[in-house]
PDB file of C-alpha atoms in Angstrom:
ATOM      1  CA  UNK A   1       0.784  -0.196  -0.296  1.00  0.00           C
ATOM      2  CA  UNK A   2       1.373   3.609  -1.000  1.00  0.00           C
ATOM      3  CA  UNK A   3       0.269   4.764   2.552  1.00  0.00           C
ATOM      4  CA  UNK A   4       2.497   1.668   4.346  1.00  0.00           C
ATOM      5  CA  UNK A   5      -0.065   1.102   6.230  1.00  0.00           C
ATOM      6  CA  UNK A   6      -1.957  -2.721   7.642  1.00  0.00           C
ATOM      7  CA  UNK A   7      -4.888  -3.826   5.543  1.00  0.00           C
ATOM      8  CA  UNK A   8      -6.059  -2.777   9.045  1.00  0.00           C
ATOM      9  CA  UNK A   9      -5.342   0.281   9.332  1.00  0.00           C
ATOM     10  CA  UNK A  10      -6.504   1.099   5.860  1.00  0.00           C
ATOM     11  CA  UNK A  11     -10.484  -0.019   6.206  1.00  0.00           C
ATOM     12  CA  UNK A  12      -9.535   2.028   9.444  1.00  0.00           C
ATOM     13  CA  UNK A  13      -8.483   5.363   8.024  1.00  0.00           C
ATOM     14  CA  UNK A  14     -10.707   5.406   5.167  1.00  0.00           C
ATOM     15  CA  UNK A  15     -13.408   3.939   6.751  1.00  0.00           C
ATOM     16  CA  UNK A  16     -16.203   6.030   4.117  1.00  0.00           C
ATOM     17  CA  UNK A  17     -13.912   5.988   1.067  1.00  0.00           C
ATOM     18  CA  UNK A  18     -15.615   3.812  -1.366  1.00  0.00           C
ATOM     19  CA  UNK A  19     -14.658   0.764  -1.463  1.00  0.00           C
ATOM     20  CA  UNK A  20     -14.803   0.395   2.035  1.00  0.00           C
ATOM     21  CA  UNK A  21     -18.811   1.667   2.560  1.00  0.00           C
ATOM     22  CA  UNK A  22     -19.722  -0.622  -0.453  1.00  0.00           C
ATOM     23  CA  UNK A  23     -17.891  -3.652   1.405  1.00  0.00           C
ATOM     24  CA  UNK A  24     -20.344  -2.637   4.746  1.00  0.00           C
ATOM     25  CA  UNK A  25     -23.412  -2.471   2.365  1.00  0.00           C
ATOM     26  CA  UNK A  26     -21.957  -5.993   0.058  1.00  0.00           C
ATOM     27  CA  UNK A  27     -23.029  -7.345   3.853  1.00  0.00           C
ATOM     28  CA  UNK A  28     -26.132  -5.861   4.653  1.00  0.00           C
ATOM     29  CA  UNK A  29     -27.499  -7.050   1.625  1.00  0.00           C
ATOM     30  CA  UNK A  30     -26.426 -10.743   1.715  1.00  0.00           C
ATOM     31  CA  UNK A  31     -27.575 -10.458   5.616  1.00  0.00           C
ATOM     32  CA  UNK A  32     -30.947  -9.489   3.601  1.00  0.00           C
ATOM     33  CA  UNK A  33     -31.245 -12.192   1.248  1.00  0.00           C
ATOM     34  CA  UNK A  34     -30.642 -15.085   4.854  1.00  0.00           C
ATOM     35  CA  UNK A  35     -33.226 -12.694   6.629  1.00  0.00           C
ATOM     36  CA  UNK A  36     -36.079 -12.885   3.486  1.00  0.00           C
ATOM     37  CA  UNK A  37     -35.482 -16.781   3.067  1.00  0.00           C
ATOM     38  CA  UNK A  38     -36.366 -16.690   6.982  1.00  0.00           C
ATOM     39  CA  UNK A  39     -39.100 -14.678   6.275  1.00  0.00           C
ATOM     40  CA  UNK A  40     -40.720 -16.944   3.745  1.00  0.00           C
ATOM     41  CA  UNK A  41     -40.616 -20.002   5.858  1.00  0.00           C
ATOM     42  CA  UNK A  42     -41.573 -18.517   8.191  1.00  0.00           C
ATOM     43  CA  UNK A  43     -44.851 -17.729   6.065  1.00  0.00           C
ATOM     44  CA  UNK A  44     -44.344 -21.337   5.059  1.00  0.00           C
ATOM     45  CA  UNK A  45     -45.130 -22.535   8.869  1.00  0.00           C
ATOM     46  CA  UNK A  46     -48.204 -20.305   8.962  1.00  0.00           C
ATOM     47  CA  UNK A  47     -49.320 -21.902   5.649  1.00  0.00           C
ATOM     48  CA  UNK A  48     -49.446 -18.133   4.207  1.00  0.00           C
ATOM     49  CA  UNK A  49     -47.922 -18.915   0.174  1.00  0.00           C
ATOM     50  CA  UNK A  50     -48.694 -15.547  -1.015  1.00  0.00           C
ATOM     51  CA  UNK A  51     -46.191 -13.903   2.167  1.00  0.00           C
ATOM     52  CA  UNK A  52     -43.802 -16.672   1.247  1.00  0.00           C
ATOM     53  CA  UNK A  53     -44.294 -15.638  -2.437  1.00  0.00           C
ATOM     54  CA  UNK A  54     -43.140 -11.723  -1.383  1.00  0.00           C
ATOM     55  CA  UNK A  55     -40.941 -12.430   0.527  1.00  0.00           C
ATOM     56  CA  UNK A  56     -38.621 -15.159  -2.480  1.00  0.00           C
ATOM     57  CA  UNK A  57     -39.672 -11.980  -4.263  1.00  0.00           C
ATOM     58  CA  UNK A  58     -37.545  -9.922  -2.068  1.00  0.00           C
ATOM     59  CA  UNK A  59     -35.043 -12.237  -2.156  1.00  0.00           C
ATOM     60  CA  UNK A  60     -34.597 -11.918  -5.945  1.00  0.00           C
ATOM     61  CA  UNK A  61     -33.791  -8.593  -5.285  1.00  0.00           C
ATOM     62  CA  UNK A  62     -31.025  -8.244  -2.758  1.00  0.00           C
ATOM     63  CA  UNK A  63     -28.970 -11.194  -3.792  1.00  0.00           C
ATOM     64  CA  UNK A  64     -29.192  -9.106  -6.725  1.00  0.00           C
ATOM     65  CA  UNK A  65     -27.784  -6.174  -5.984  1.00  0.00           C
ATOM     66  CA  UNK A  66     -25.583  -8.020  -3.805  1.00  0.00           C
ATOM     67  CA  UNK A  67     -24.369  -9.575  -7.470  1.00  0.00           C
ATOM     68  CA  UNK A  68     -24.441  -5.772  -8.805  1.00  0.00           C
ATOM     69  CA  UNK A  69     -21.982  -4.752  -5.892  1.00  0.00           C
ATOM     70  CA  UNK A  70     -19.301  -7.274  -5.347  1.00  0.00           C
ATOM     71  CA  UNK A  71     -18.878  -6.653  -9.824  1.00  0.00           C
ATOM     72  CA  UNK A  72     -18.117  -3.178  -9.021  1.00  0.00           C
ATOM     73  CA  UNK A  73     -16.151  -3.451  -4.941  1.00  0.00           C
ATOM     74  CA  UNK A  74     -13.918  -5.993  -7.117  1.00  0.00           C
ATOM     75  CA  UNK A  75     -13.485  -2.958 -10.081  1.00  0.00           C
ATOM     76  CA  UNK A  76     -12.311  -0.074  -7.453  1.00  0.00           C
ATOM     77  CA  UNK A  77     -10.235  -2.543  -5.812  1.00  0.00           C
ATOM     78  CA  UNK A  78      -8.192  -3.134  -8.600  1.00  0.00           C
ATOM     79  CA  UNK A  79      -7.720   0.817  -9.173  1.00  0.00           C
ATOM     80  CA  UNK A  80      -6.810   1.158  -6.149  1.00  0.00           C
ATOM     81  CA  UNK A  81      -3.629   0.987  -4.193  1.00  0.00           C
ATOM     82  CA  UNK A  82      -3.213  -1.434  -1.545  1.00  0.00           C
ATOM     83  CA  UNK A  83      -1.250  -4.412  -1.907  1.00  0.00           C
ATOM     84  CA  UNK A  84      -2.204  -7.027  -4.502  1.00  0.00           C
ATOM     85  CA  UNK A  85      -1.746 -10.294  -1.954  1.00  0.00           C
ATOM     86  CA  UNK A  86      -4.338  -8.067   0.311  1.00  0.00           C
ATOM     87  CA  UNK A  87      -6.375  -7.223  -2.185  1.00  0.00           C
ATOM     88  CA  UNK A  88      -6.321 -10.656  -3.129  1.00  0.00           C
ATOM     89  CA  UNK A  89      -7.816 -11.257   0.562  1.00  0.00           C
ATOM     90  CA  UNK A  90      -9.735  -8.413   0.363  1.00  0.00           C
ATOM     91  CA  UNK A  91     -11.732  -9.470  -3.334  1.00  0.00           C
ATOM     92  CA  UNK A  92     -11.913 -13.281  -1.990  1.00  0.00           C
ATOM     93  CA  UNK A  93     -13.635 -12.153   0.912  1.00  0.00           C
ATOM     94  CA  UNK A  94     -15.986 -10.831  -0.476  1.00  0.00           C
ATOM     95  CA  UNK A  95     -16.743 -14.375  -3.705  1.00  0.00           C
ATOM     96  CA  UNK A  96     -17.686 -15.735  -0.979  1.00  0.00           C
ATOM     97  CA  UNK A  97     -19.911 -13.520   1.087  1.00  0.00           C
ATOM     98  CA  UNK A  98     -22.046 -13.064  -2.887  1.00  0.00           C
ATOM     99  CA  UNK A  99     -21.913 -16.653  -2.252  1.00  0.00           C
ATOM    100  CA  UNK A 100     -24.004 -17.013   0.724  1.00  0.00           C
ATOM    101  CA  UNK A 101     -26.563 -14.978  -1.335  1.00  0.00           C
ATOM    102  CA  UNK A 102     -25.913 -17.154  -4.058  1.00  0.00           C
ATOM    103  CA  UNK A 103     -27.991 -20.522  -1.523  1.00  0.00           C
ATOM    104  CA  UNK A 104     -30.186 -18.486   0.115  1.00  0.00           C
ATOM    105  CA  UNK A 105     -31.722 -17.327  -4.052  1.00  0.00           C
ATOM    106  CA  UNK A 106     -30.731 -21.057  -4.431  1.00  0.00           C
ATOM    107  CA  UNK A 107     -32.989 -22.380  -1.545  1.00  0.00           C
ATOM    108  CA  UNK A 108     -35.682 -19.352  -2.288  1.00  0.00           C
ATOM    109  CA  UNK A 109     -36.104 -20.585  -5.263  1.00  0.00           C
ATOM    110  CA  UNK A 110     -36.745 -23.841  -5.195  1.00  0.00           C
ATOM    111  CA  UNK A 111     -39.271 -23.097  -2.300  1.00  0.00           C
ATOM    112  CA  UNK A 112     -41.192 -20.615  -4.896  1.00  0.00           C
ATOM    113  CA  UNK A 113     -41.179 -23.974  -6.764  1.00  0.00           C
ATOM    114  CA  UNK A 114     -42.458 -25.921  -3.961  1.00  0.00           C
ATOM    115  CA  UNK A 115     -45.483 -24.112  -3.293  1.00  0.00           C
ATOM    116  CA  UNK A 116     -46.305 -23.640  -7.393  1.00  0.00           C
ATOM    117  CA  UNK A 117     -46.038 -27.490  -7.938  1.00  0.00           C
ATOM    118  CA  UNK A 118     -48.957 -27.691  -4.457  1.00  0.00           C
ATOM    119  CA  UNK A 119     -46.190 -30.025  -3.278  1.00  0.00           C
ATOM    120  CA  UNK A 120     -47.881 -30.777   0.676  1.00  0.00           C
ATOM    121  CA  UNK A 121     -45.750 -31.673   3.198  1.00  0.00           C
ATOM    122  CA  UNK A 122     -46.120 -31.455   7.397  1.00  0.00           C
ATOM    123  CA  UNK A 123     -45.732 -28.305   9.599  1.00  0.00           C
ATOM    124  CA  UNK A 124     -43.342 -30.036  11.548  1.00  0.00           C
ATOM    125  CA  UNK A 125     -41.292 -30.321   8.861  1.00  0.00           C
ATOM    126  CA  UNK A 126     -41.768 -26.009   7.747  1.00  0.00           C
ATOM    127  CA  UNK A 127     -40.845 -25.554  11.502  1.00  0.00           C
ATOM    128  CA  UNK A 128     -37.720 -27.394  11.543  1.00  0.00           C
ATOM    129  CA  UNK A 129     -36.248 -25.581   8.042  1.00  0.00           C
ATOM    130  CA  UNK A 130     -37.456 -21.971   9.999  1.00  0.00           C
ATOM    131  CA  UNK A 131     -35.200 -22.897  12.959  1.00  0.00           C
ATOM    132  CA  UNK A 132     -32.221 -23.343  10.210  1.00  0.00           C
ATOM    133  CA  UNK A 133     -32.821 -20.306   8.469  1.00  0.00           C
ATOM    134  CA  UNK A 134     -33.117 -17.911  11.516  1.00  0.00           C
ATOM    135  CA  UNK A 135     -29.846 -19.454  12.679  1.00  0.00           C
ATOM    136  CA  UNK A 136     -28.943 -18.728   8.718  1.00  0.00           C
ATOM    137  CA  UNK A 137     -29.954 -15.252   9.416  1.00  0.00           C
ATOM    138  CA  UNK A 138     -27.888 -15.069  12.850  1.00  0.00           C
ATOM    139  CA  UNK A 139     -24.585 -16.172  10.860  1.00  0.00           C
ATOM    140  CA  UNK A 140     -25.109 -13.439   8.089  1.00  0.00           C
ATOM    141  CA  UNK A 141     -26.073 -10.768  11.048  1.00  0.00           C
ATOM    142  CA  UNK A 142     -22.269 -11.433  12.912  1.00  0.00           C
ATOM    143  CA  UNK A 143     -20.445 -12.042   9.698  1.00  0.00           C
ATOM    144  CA  UNK A 144     -21.919  -8.340   9.376  1.00  0.00           C
ATOM    145  CA  UNK A 145     -20.684  -6.848  12.250  1.00  0.00           C
ATOM    146  CA  UNK A 146     -17.331  -8.767  12.117  1.00  0.00           C
ATOM    147  CA  UNK A 147     -16.916  -7.201   9.501  1.00  0.00           C
ATOM    148  CA  UNK A 148     -18.000  -3.298  10.661  1.00  0.00           C
ATOM    149  CA  UNK A 149     -15.668  -4.055  13.128  1.00  0.00           C
ATOM    150  CA  UNK A 150     -12.496  -4.493  10.827  1.00  0.00           C
ATOM    151  CA  UNK A 151      -9.833  -1.762  11.428  1.00  0.00           C
ATOM    152  CA  UNK A 152     -11.102  -0.785  14.082  1.00  0.00           C
ATOM    153  CA  UNK A 153     -11.759  -3.324  17.074  1.00  0.00           C
ATOM    154  CA  UNK A 154      -9.837  -6.190  16.261  1.00  0.00           C
ATOM    155  CA  UNK A 155     -10.877  -8.256  18.774  1.00  0.00           C
ATOM    156  CA  UNK A 156     -14.401  -7.598  17.751  1.00  0.00           C
ATOM    157  CA  UNK A 157     -13.710  -9.053  15.038  1.00  0.00           C
ATOM    158  CA  UNK A 158     -13.071 -12.191  16.257  1.00  0.00           C
ATOM    159  CA  UNK A 159     -15.917 -11.975  18.548  1.00  0.00           C
ATOM    160  CA  UNK A 160     -18.199 -11.516  15.884  1.00  0.00           C
ATOM    161  CA  UNK A 161     -16.619 -14.612  13.871  1.00  0.00           C
ATOM    162  CA  UNK A 162     -16.055 -17.201  16.456  1.00  0.00           C
ATOM    163  CA  UNK A 163     -20.018 -16.725  16.598  1.00  0.00           C
ATOM    164  CA  UNK A 164     -20.836 -17.630  13.007  1.00  0.00           C
ATOM    165  CA  UNK A 165     -18.733 -20.224  13.488  1.00  0.00           C
ATOM    166  CA  UNK A 166     -20.786 -21.677  16.131  1.00  0.00           C
ATOM    167  CA  UNK A 167     -23.818 -20.600  14.462  1.00  0.00           C
ATOM    168  CA  UNK A 168     -21.948 -23.095  11.701  1.00  0.00           C
ATOM    169  CA  UNK A 169     -21.501 -25.741  14.054  1.00  0.00           C
ATOM    170  CA  UNK A 170     -25.353 -25.467  14.968  1.00  0.00           C
ATOM    171  CA  UNK A 171     -26.407 -25.821  11.155  1.00  0.00           C
ATOM    172  CA  UNK A 172     -24.818 -28.757  10.480  1.00  0.00           C
ATOM    173  CA  UNK A 173     -25.817 -31.154  13.382  1.00  0.00           C
ATOM    174  CA  UNK A 174     -29.615 -29.630  12.182  1.00  0.00           C
ATOM    175  CA  UNK A 175     -28.549 -30.771   8.614  1.00  0.00           C
ATOM    176  CA  UNK A 176     -29.128 -33.838   8.854  1.00  0.00           C
ATOM    177  CA  UNK A 177     -31.564 -34.770  11.291  1.00  0.00           C
ATOM    178  CA  UNK A 178     -33.801 -32.213   9.469  1.00  0.00           C
ATOM    179  CA  UNK A 179     -32.387 -34.512   6.179  1.00  0.00           C
ATOM    180  CA  UNK A 180     -33.455 -37.627   8.271  1.00  0.00           C
ATOM    181  CA  UNK A 181     -36.839 -36.166   8.791  1.00  0.00           C
ATOM    182  CA  UNK A 182     -37.371 -35.813   5.029  1.00  0.00           C
ATOM    183  CA  UNK A 183     -36.139 -38.975   4.658  1.00  0.00           C
ATOM    184  CA  UNK A 184     -38.844 -40.759   7.415  1.00  0.00           C
ATOM    185  CA  UNK A 185     -41.969 -38.495   6.358  1.00  0.00           C
ATOM    186  CA  UNK A 186     -44.326 -41.234   4.960  1.00  0.00           C
ATOM    187  CA  UNK A 187     -46.674 -38.622   4.322  1.00  0.00           C
ATOM    188  CA  UNK A 188     -44.744 -37.079   1.295  1.00  0.00           C
ATOM    189  CA  UNK A 189     -44.524 -37.341  -1.952  1.00  0.00           C
ATOM    190  CA  UNK A 190     -41.255 -37.747  -4.643  1.00  0.00           C
ATOM    191  CA  UNK A 191     -41.981 -33.963  -4.704  1.00  0.00           C
ATOM    192  CA  UNK A 192     -41.758 -32.849  -1.947  1.00  0.00           C
ATOM    193  CA  UNK A 193     -38.875 -34.738  -0.798  1.00  0.00           C
ATOM    194  CA  UNK A 194     -36.761 -33.650  -3.872  1.00  0.00           C
ATOM    195  CA  UNK A 195     -37.016 -29.837  -3.415  1.00  0.00           C
ATOM    196  CA  UNK A 196     -37.427 -29.896   0.454  1.00  0.00           C
ATOM    197  CA  UNK A 197     -33.591 -31.660  -0.266  1.00  0.00           C
ATOM    198  CA  UNK A 198     -32.563 -28.711  -2.250  1.00  0.00           C
ATOM    199  CA  UNK A 199     -33.828 -26.040  -0.044  1.00  0.00           C
ATOM    200  CA  UNK A 200     -31.763 -28.609   3.377  1.00  0.00           C
ATOM    201  CA  UNK A 201     -29.123 -27.884   0.431  1.00  0.00           C
ATOM    202  CA  UNK A 202     -28.979 -24.260  -0.079  1.00  0.00           C
ATOM    203  CA  UNK A 203     -29.843 -23.736   3.106  1.00  0.00           C
ATOM    204  CA  UNK A 204     -26.774 -26.024   4.786  1.00  0.00           C
ATOM    205  CA  UNK A 205     -24.274 -24.125   1.837  1.00  0.00           C
ATOM    206  CA  UNK A 206     -25.389 -21.076   2.327  1.00  0.00           C
ATOM    207  CA  UNK A 207     -24.491 -21.320   6.232  1.00  0.00           C
ATOM    208  CA  UNK A 208     -20.957 -22.984   5.171  1.00  0.00           C
ATOM    209  CA  UNK A 209     -19.850 -19.727   2.706  1.00  0.00           C
ATOM    210  CA  UNK A 210     -21.409 -17.853   5.671  1.00  0.00           C
ATOM    211  CA  UNK A 211     -18.106 -19.919   7.796  1.00  0.00           C
ATOM    212  CA  UNK A 212     -15.696 -19.684   5.203  1.00  0.00           C
ATOM    213  CA  UNK A 213     -15.833 -16.030   5.203  1.00  0.00           C
ATOM    214  CA  UNK A 214     -15.243 -15.411   8.863  1.00  0.00           C
ATOM    215  CA  UNK A 215     -12.577 -17.871   8.458  1.00  0.00           C
ATOM    216  CA  UNK A 216     -10.987 -15.524   5.569  1.00  0.00           C
ATOM    217  CA  UNK A 217     -11.486 -12.798   8.204  1.00  0.00           C
ATOM    218  CA  UNK A 218      -9.834 -14.091  10.952  1.00  0.00           C
ATOM    219  CA  UNK A 219      -6.935 -15.066   8.745  1.00  0.00           C
ATOM    220  CA  UNK A 220      -6.904 -11.165   7.668  1.00  0.00           C
ATOM    221  CA  UNK A 221      -6.432 -10.863  11.748  1.00  0.00           C
ATOM    222  CA  UNK A 222      -3.754 -12.625  13.115  1.00  0.00           C
ATOM    223  CA  UNK A 223      -1.715 -12.344   9.418  1.00  0.00           C
ATOM    224  CA  UNK A 224      -2.150  -7.839  10.128  1.00  0.00           C
ATOM    225  CA  UNK A 225      -1.303  -8.719  14.131  1.00  0.00           C
ATOM    226  CA  UNK A 226       1.429 -11.005  12.848  1.00  0.00           C
ATOM    227  CA  UNK A 227       3.605  -8.333  10.188  1.00  0.00           C
ATOM    228  CA  UNK A 228       3.247  -6.068  12.796  1.00  0.00           C
ATOM    229  CA  UNK A 229       4.990  -8.257  15.612  1.00  0.00           C
ATOM    230  CA  UNK A 230       7.601  -8.095  12.701  1.00  0.00           C
ATOM    231  CA  UNK A 231       7.965  -4.726  12.864  1.00  0.00           C
TER     232      UNK A 231
END
């Protein structure tokens, strides 16, 4: 970097710059996709298909906006004064975050198809899915808090990053037990089994990408601390 500072200092000094502002907004849009997915699934618990479809529409819009911001951030980073390795790490982070939204959209589209084909699903399964998407929403909020702390409060970055990790472990456990419930539910027809499995897969992958993003934040903070110690 031209100012000889660390990546975290770069964030701290330039928090109002176009790129740092856009990264925070990107994290917010990604979080919105998880929130809308949770709203859609929660509507299914109540048997409210119309509200679920409305939430899916908002999810898709948020995902498109996150995509647009990812492209803009990548372009701006390529013009900046950051060292190539640190620029690469940051772009890697943004890409991983975008995958969170991509997989949330995948789950939302499969839910939309489920409503369109009018496949019947027992309420206890929708409740189970609502618990999972609530945990996913919690993880994306912690990830956003971790990004907000970048360059300002390194201990905060680690604290929130660990919250993401805890949520991912909870979702991992729920994934397998929910998968078992799907295959044991005798009232599900083949279409419902297929689509419920794909929705579950979308939630699980979105959670995995959330943890991947948090891992990158952890590495960024630890590596910058190490650099500061050897200066």
